[in-house]
Tab-separated table of C-alpha atoms in Angstrom:
chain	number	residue	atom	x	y	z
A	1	UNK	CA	58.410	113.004	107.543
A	2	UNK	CA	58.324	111.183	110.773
A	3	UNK	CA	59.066	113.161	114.208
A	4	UNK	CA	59.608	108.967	115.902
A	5	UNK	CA	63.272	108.469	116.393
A	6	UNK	CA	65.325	107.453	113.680
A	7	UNK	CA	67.302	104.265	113.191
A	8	UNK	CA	70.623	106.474	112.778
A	9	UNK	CA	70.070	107.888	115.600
A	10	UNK	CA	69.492	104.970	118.137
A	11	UNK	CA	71.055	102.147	116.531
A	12	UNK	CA	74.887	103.155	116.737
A	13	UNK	CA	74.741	104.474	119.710
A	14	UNK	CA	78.863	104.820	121.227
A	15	UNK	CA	80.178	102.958	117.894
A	16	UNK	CA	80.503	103.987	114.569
A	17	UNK	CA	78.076	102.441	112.003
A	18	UNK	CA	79.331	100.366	109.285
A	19	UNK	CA	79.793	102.241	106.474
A	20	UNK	CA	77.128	101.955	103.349
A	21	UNK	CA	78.916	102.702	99.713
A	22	UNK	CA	78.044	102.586	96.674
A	23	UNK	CA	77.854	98.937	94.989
A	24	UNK	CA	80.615	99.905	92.400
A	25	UNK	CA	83.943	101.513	92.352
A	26	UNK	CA	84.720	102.377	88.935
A	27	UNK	CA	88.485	103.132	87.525
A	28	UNK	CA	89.099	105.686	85.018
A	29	UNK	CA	92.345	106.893	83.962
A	30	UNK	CA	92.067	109.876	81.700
A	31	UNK	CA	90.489	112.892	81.910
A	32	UNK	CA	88.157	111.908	78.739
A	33	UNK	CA	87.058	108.623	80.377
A	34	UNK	CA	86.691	110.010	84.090
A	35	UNK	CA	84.164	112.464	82.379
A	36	UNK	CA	82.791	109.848	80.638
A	37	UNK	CA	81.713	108.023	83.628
A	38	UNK	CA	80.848	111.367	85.306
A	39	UNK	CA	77.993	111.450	82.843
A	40	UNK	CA	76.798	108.398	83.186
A	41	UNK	CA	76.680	108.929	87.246
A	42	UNK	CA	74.666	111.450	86.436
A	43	UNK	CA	72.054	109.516	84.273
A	44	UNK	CA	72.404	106.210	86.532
A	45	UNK	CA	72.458	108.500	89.804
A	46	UNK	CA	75.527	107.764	92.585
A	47	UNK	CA	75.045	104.019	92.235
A	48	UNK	CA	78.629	103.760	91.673
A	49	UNK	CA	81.381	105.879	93.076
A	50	UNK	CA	83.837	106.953	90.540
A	51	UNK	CA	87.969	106.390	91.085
A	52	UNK	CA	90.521	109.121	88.786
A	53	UNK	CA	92.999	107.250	88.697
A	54	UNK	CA	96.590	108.878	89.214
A	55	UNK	CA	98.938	105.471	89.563
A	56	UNK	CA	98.347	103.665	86.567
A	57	UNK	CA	96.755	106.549	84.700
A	58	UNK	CA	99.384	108.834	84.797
A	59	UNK	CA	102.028	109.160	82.213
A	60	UNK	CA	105.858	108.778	83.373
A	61	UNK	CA	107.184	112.320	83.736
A	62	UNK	CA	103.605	113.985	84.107
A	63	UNK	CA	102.199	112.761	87.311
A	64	UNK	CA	101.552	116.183	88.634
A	65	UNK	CA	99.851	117.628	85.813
A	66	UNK	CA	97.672	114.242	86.128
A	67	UNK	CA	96.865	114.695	89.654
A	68	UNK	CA	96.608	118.360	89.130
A	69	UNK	CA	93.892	117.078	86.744
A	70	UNK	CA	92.217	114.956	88.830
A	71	UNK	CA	91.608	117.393	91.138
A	72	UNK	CA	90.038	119.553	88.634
A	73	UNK	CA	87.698	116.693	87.897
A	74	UNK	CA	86.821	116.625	91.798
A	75	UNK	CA	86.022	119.865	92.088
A	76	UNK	CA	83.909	120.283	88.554
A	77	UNK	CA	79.974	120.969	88.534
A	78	UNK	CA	79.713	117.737	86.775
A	79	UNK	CA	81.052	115.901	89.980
A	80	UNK	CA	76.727	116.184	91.341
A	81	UNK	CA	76.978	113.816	93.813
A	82	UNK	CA	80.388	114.245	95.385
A	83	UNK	CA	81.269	110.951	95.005
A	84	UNK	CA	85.117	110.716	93.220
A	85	UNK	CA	87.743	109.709	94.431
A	86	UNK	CA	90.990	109.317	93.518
A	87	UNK	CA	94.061	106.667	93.509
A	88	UNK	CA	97.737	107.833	94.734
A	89	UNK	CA	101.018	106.183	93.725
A	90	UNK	CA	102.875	103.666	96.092
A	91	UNK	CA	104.616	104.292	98.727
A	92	UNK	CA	108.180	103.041	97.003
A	93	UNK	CA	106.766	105.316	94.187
A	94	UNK	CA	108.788	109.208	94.064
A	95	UNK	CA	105.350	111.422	93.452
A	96	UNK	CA	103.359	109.383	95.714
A	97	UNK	CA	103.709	112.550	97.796
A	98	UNK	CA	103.192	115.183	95.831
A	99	UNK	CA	99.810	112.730	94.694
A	100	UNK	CA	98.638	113.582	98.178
A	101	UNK	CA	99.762	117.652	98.276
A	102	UNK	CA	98.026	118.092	95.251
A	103	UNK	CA	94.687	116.341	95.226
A	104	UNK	CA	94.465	117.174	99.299
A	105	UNK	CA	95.364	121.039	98.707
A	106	UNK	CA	93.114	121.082	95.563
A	107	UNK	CA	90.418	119.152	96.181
A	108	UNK	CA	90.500	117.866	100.159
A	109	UNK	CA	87.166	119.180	100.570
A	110	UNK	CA	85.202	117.308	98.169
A	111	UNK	CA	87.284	114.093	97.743
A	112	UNK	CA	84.885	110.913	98.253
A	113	UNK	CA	88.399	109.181	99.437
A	114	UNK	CA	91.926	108.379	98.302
A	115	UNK	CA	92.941	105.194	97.512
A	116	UNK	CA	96.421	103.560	98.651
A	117	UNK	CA	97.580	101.170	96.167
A	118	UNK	CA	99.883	98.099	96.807
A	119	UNK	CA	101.190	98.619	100.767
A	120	UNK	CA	103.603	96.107	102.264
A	121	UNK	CA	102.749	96.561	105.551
A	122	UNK	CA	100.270	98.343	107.904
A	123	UNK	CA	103.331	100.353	108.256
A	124	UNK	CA	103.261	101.686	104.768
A	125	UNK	CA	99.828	102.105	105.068
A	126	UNK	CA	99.932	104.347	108.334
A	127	UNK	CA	102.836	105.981	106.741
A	128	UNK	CA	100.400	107.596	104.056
A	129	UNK	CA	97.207	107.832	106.191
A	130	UNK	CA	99.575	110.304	108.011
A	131	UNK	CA	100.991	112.179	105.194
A	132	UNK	CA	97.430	112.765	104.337
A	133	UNK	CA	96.661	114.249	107.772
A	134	UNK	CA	99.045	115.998	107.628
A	135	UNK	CA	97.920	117.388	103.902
A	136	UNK	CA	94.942	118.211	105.429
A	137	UNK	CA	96.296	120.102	108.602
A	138	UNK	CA	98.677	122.390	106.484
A	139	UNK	CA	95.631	123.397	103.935
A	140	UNK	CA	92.522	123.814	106.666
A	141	UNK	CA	90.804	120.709	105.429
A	142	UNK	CA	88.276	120.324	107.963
A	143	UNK	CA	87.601	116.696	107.691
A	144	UNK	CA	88.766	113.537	107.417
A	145	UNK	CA	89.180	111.998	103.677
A	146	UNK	CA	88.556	108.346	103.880
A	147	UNK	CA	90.880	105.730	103.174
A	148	UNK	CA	90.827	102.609	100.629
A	149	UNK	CA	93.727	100.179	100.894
A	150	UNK	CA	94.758	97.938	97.792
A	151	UNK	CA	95.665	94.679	99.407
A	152	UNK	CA	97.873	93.155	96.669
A	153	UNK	CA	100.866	91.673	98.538
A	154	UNK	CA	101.786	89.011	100.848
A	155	UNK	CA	102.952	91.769	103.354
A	156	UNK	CA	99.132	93.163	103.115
A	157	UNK	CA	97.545	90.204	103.198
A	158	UNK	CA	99.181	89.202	106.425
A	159	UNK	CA	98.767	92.553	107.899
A	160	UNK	CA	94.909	92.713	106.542
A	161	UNK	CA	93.401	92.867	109.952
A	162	UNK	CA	95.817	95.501	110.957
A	163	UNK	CA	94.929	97.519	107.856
A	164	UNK	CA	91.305	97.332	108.203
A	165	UNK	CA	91.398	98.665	112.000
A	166	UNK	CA	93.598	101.849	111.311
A	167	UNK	CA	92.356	105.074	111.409
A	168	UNK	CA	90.185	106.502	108.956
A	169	UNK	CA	90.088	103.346	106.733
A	170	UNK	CA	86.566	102.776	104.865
A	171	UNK	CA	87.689	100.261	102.319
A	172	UNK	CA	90.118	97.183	101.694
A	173	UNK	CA	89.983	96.026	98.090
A	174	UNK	CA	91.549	93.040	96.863
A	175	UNK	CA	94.247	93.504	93.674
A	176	UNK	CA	93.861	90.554	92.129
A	177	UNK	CA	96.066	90.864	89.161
A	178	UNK	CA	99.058	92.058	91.560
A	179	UNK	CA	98.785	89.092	93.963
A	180	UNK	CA	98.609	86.345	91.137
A	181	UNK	CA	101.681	87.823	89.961
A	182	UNK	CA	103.408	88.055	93.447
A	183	UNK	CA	103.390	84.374	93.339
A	184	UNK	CA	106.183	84.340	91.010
A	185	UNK	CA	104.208	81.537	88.935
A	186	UNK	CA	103.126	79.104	91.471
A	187	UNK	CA	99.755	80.318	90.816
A	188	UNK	CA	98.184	80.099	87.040
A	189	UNK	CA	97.250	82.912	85.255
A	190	UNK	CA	94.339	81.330	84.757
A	191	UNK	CA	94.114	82.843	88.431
A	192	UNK	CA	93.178	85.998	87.223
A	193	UNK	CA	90.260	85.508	85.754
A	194	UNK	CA	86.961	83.175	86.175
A	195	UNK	CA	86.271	80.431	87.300
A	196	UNK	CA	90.303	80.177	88.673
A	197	UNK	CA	89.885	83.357	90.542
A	198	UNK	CA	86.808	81.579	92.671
A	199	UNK	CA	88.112	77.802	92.333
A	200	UNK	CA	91.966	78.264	93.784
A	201	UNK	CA	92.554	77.610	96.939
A	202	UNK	CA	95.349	80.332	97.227
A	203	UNK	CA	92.866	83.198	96.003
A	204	UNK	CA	89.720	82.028	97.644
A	205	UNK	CA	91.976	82.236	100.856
A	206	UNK	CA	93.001	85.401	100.406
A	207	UNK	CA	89.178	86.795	99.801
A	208	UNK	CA	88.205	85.334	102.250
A	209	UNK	CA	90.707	86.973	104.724
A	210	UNK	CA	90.627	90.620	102.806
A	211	UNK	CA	86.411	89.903	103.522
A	212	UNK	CA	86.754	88.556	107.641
A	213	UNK	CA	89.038	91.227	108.172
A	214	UNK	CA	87.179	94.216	106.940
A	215	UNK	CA	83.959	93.250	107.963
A	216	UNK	CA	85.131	92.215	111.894
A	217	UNK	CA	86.544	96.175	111.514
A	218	UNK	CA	83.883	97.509	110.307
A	219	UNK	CA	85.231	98.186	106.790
A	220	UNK	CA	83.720	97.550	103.312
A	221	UNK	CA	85.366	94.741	101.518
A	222	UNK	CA	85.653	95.494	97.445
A	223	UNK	CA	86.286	92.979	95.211
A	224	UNK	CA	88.332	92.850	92.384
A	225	UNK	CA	87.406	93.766	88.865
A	226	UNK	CA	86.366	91.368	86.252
A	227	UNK	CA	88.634	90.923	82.984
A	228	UNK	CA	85.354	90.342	80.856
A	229	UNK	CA	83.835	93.680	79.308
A	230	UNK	CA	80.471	92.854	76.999
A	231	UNK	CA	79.010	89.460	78.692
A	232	UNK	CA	76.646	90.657	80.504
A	233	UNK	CA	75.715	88.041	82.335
A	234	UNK	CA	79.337	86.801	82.794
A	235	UNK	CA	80.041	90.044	84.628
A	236	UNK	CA	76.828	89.656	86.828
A	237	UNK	CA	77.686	86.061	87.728
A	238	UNK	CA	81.333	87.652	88.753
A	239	UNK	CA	79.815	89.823	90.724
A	240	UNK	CA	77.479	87.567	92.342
A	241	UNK	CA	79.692	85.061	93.106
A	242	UNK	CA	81.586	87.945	95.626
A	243	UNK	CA	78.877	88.841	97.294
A	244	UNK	CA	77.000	85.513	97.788
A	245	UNK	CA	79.813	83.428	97.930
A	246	UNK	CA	82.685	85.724	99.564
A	247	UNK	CA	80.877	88.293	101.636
A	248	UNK	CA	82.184	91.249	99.493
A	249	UNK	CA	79.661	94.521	99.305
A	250	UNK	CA	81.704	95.893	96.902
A	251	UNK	CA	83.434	95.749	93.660
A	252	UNK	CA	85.613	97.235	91.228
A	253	UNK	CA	84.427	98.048	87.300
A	254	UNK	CA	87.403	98.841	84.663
A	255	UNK	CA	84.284	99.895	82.115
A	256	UNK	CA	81.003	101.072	81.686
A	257	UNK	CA	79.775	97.935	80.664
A	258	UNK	CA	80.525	96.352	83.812
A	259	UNK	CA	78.504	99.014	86.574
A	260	UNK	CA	75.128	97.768	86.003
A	261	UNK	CA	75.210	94.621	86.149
A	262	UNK	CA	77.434	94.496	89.086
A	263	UNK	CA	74.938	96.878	90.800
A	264	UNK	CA	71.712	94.590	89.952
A	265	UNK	CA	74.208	91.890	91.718
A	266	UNK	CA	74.919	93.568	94.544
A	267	UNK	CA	71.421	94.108	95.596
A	268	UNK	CA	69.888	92.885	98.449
A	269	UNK	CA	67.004	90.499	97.902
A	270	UNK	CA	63.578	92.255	97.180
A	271	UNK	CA	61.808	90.302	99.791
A	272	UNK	CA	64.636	90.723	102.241
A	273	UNK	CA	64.143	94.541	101.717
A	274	UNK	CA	60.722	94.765	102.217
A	275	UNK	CA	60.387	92.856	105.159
A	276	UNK	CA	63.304	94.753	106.884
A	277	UNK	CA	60.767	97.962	105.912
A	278	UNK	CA	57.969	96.059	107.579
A	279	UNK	CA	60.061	95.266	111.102
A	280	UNK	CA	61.516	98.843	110.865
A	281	UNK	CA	58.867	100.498	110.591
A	282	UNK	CA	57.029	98.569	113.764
A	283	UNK	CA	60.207	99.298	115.772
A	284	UNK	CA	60.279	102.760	115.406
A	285	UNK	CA	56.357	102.780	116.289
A	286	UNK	CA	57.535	100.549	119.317
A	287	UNK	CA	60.438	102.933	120.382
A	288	UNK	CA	62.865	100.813	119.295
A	289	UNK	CA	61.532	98.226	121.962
A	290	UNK	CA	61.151	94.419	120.769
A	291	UNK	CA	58.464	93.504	118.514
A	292	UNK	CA	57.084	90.835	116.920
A	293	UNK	CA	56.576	90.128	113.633
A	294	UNK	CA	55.800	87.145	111.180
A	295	UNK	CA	55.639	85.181	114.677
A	296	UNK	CA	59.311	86.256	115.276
A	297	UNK	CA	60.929	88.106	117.928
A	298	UNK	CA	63.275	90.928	116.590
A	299	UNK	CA	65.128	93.519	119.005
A	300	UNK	CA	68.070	96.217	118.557
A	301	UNK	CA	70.383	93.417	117.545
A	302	UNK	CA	68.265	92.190	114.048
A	303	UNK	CA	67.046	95.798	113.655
A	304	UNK	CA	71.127	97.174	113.160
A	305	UNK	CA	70.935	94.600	110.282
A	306	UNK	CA	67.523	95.553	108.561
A	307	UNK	CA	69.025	99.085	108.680
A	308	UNK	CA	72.212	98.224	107.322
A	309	UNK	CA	70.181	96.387	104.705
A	310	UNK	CA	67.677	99.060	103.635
A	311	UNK	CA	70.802	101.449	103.621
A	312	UNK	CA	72.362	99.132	101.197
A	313	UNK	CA	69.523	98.521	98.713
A	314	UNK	CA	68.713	102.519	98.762
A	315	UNK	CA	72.604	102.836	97.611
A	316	UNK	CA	71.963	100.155	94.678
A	317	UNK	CA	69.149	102.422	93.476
A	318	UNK	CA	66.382	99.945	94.687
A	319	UNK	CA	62.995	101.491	94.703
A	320	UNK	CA	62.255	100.965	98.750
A	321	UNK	CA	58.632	100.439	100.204
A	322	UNK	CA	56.921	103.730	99.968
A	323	UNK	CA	56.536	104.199	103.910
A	324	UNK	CA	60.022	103.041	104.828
A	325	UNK	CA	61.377	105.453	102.045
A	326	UNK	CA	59.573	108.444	103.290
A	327	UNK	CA	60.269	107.286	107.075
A	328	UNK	CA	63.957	106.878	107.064
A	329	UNK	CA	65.110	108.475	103.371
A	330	UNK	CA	62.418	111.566	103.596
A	331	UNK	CA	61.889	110.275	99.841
A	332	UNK	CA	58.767	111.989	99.163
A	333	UNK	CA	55.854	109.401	96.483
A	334	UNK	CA	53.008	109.936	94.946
């Protein structure tokens, strides 16, 4: 392990650092399927974070036995990697509050986030944020449960930049389905899936503003899921036309089919990772001074991004240069 300064350390100094998660956020609804994908977290590793899902999931009538549920799933030995989170009603839904006194009394201390689903403002959205503070105040949570916000609707969308720079926010994932159908048919359901979701102009907008604002905030943009479930390579090319095309780090999987390939998309390129092991590791030899390297000049400014970079390839499961990983990951080899 190496006693030189670490990039976490001298990087971010007097800001907070952009936040690295997993490549996949995957949905499940009932308790068989969110143990389902608990086991195959724990054969994959926390590659993908895993969402029990209490709005669409839950039966009419029985939403706090689902979120009471939910919780339980949270707080299980299976849950290795403490990354599960969980999605609340609406705010024009009646439980969405008792969503948040359960899962926050039960379960505030391991929750990976909570997601808010279909806001129509930044007001709804600081509406709940607070009721989960609060949650957390009243039960002696002593931290702060990250945030994802659904942007689904045109009140969302025009508020995204608003959104992405409250309080506590970590996420802003694009609903796809829900905005298509917003549009009250002036967009094609064709829309919703490939290539419409890429090609029209009124979707690729709004991507492209759900991506500028969370990134200029500091926020992880996630993209929508993908309707296809055994193409492989459909799903991959889904995946990688968010990232490469749309700037999302992120995206949503509806089955198990769907996680790996949208991990092997999300990854960083090979080459790009190792030389950002190369220039890291000569910067922290340097102090964290400039260097040069390949003939190039590199200072605090590219290094932020080779961190950010290695981050993100260690949380797609890459297998990282075997110096950089036991610098910066104290990933023992050999």
């Amino acid at each position: 392990m190496s006693s030189l300064p670490h990039p976490e350390h001298v990087l971010f100094q007097g800001e907070k650092p952009f936040p690295v998660l997993p490549a996949v956020d995957h949905y499940a609804g009932s308790e068989k399927l969110m143990r389902k994908a608990l086991a195959l977290q724990e054969e994959l590793g926390p590659v993908f974070d895993i969402t029990c899902d209490c709005e669409d999931g839950a039966h009419a009538g029985a939403e706090a036995e689902h979120a009471e549920m939910a919780a339980a799933v949270v707080l299980s030995d299976d849950n290795r990697f403490g990354r599960v989170g969980a999605r609340i009603h609406d705010i024009t839904h009646p439980h969405w509050e008792q969503d948040v006194e359960i899962l926050v009394s039960r379960a505030g201390n391991r929750l990976a986030f909570l997601t808010i689903p279909k806001p129509r403002s930044v007001a709804d959205a600081a509406r709940q944020i607070e009721s989960i503070r609060s949650a957390e105040e009243r039960h002696g949570v002593e931290r702060a449960i990250p945030v994802h916000v659904l942007i689904e609707t045109h009140g969302a969308l025009r508020d995204a930049w608003d959104i992405a720079a409250l309080d506590r926010v970590e996420s802003l994932d694009f609903g796809l389905m829900d905005f298509v159908s917003g549009h009250h048919g002036a967009i094609p359901g064709a829309a919703m899936r490939s290539p419409g979701q890429f090609d029209h102009p009124l979707v690729a907008r709004a991507k492209c503003d759900i991506a500028a604002a969370a990134l200029a905030n500091g926020v992880v943009p996630s993209h929508n899921v993908t309707t296809e479930l055994k193409d492989l390579d459909y799903i991959r090319r889904d995946a990688e036309r968010a990232r490469r095309e749309f700037g999302y780090l992120r995206m949503w999987s509806i089955h198990p089919n769907q996680i790996v390939p949208i991990v092997e998309a999300m990854r960083p390129d090979f080459s790009e990772v190792e030389d950002a092991s190369s220039i890291l590791i000569a910067a922290q030899d340097a102090a964290w001074g400039p260097i040069q390297h390949a003939g190039k000049l590199h200072d605090r400014a590219s290094y932020r991004y080779y961190w950010e970079l290695l981050k993100r390839a260690r949380a797609t499961g890459m297998n990282l240069p075997t110096d950089a990983a036991a610098r910066f990951f104290q990933i023992k080899t050999g």
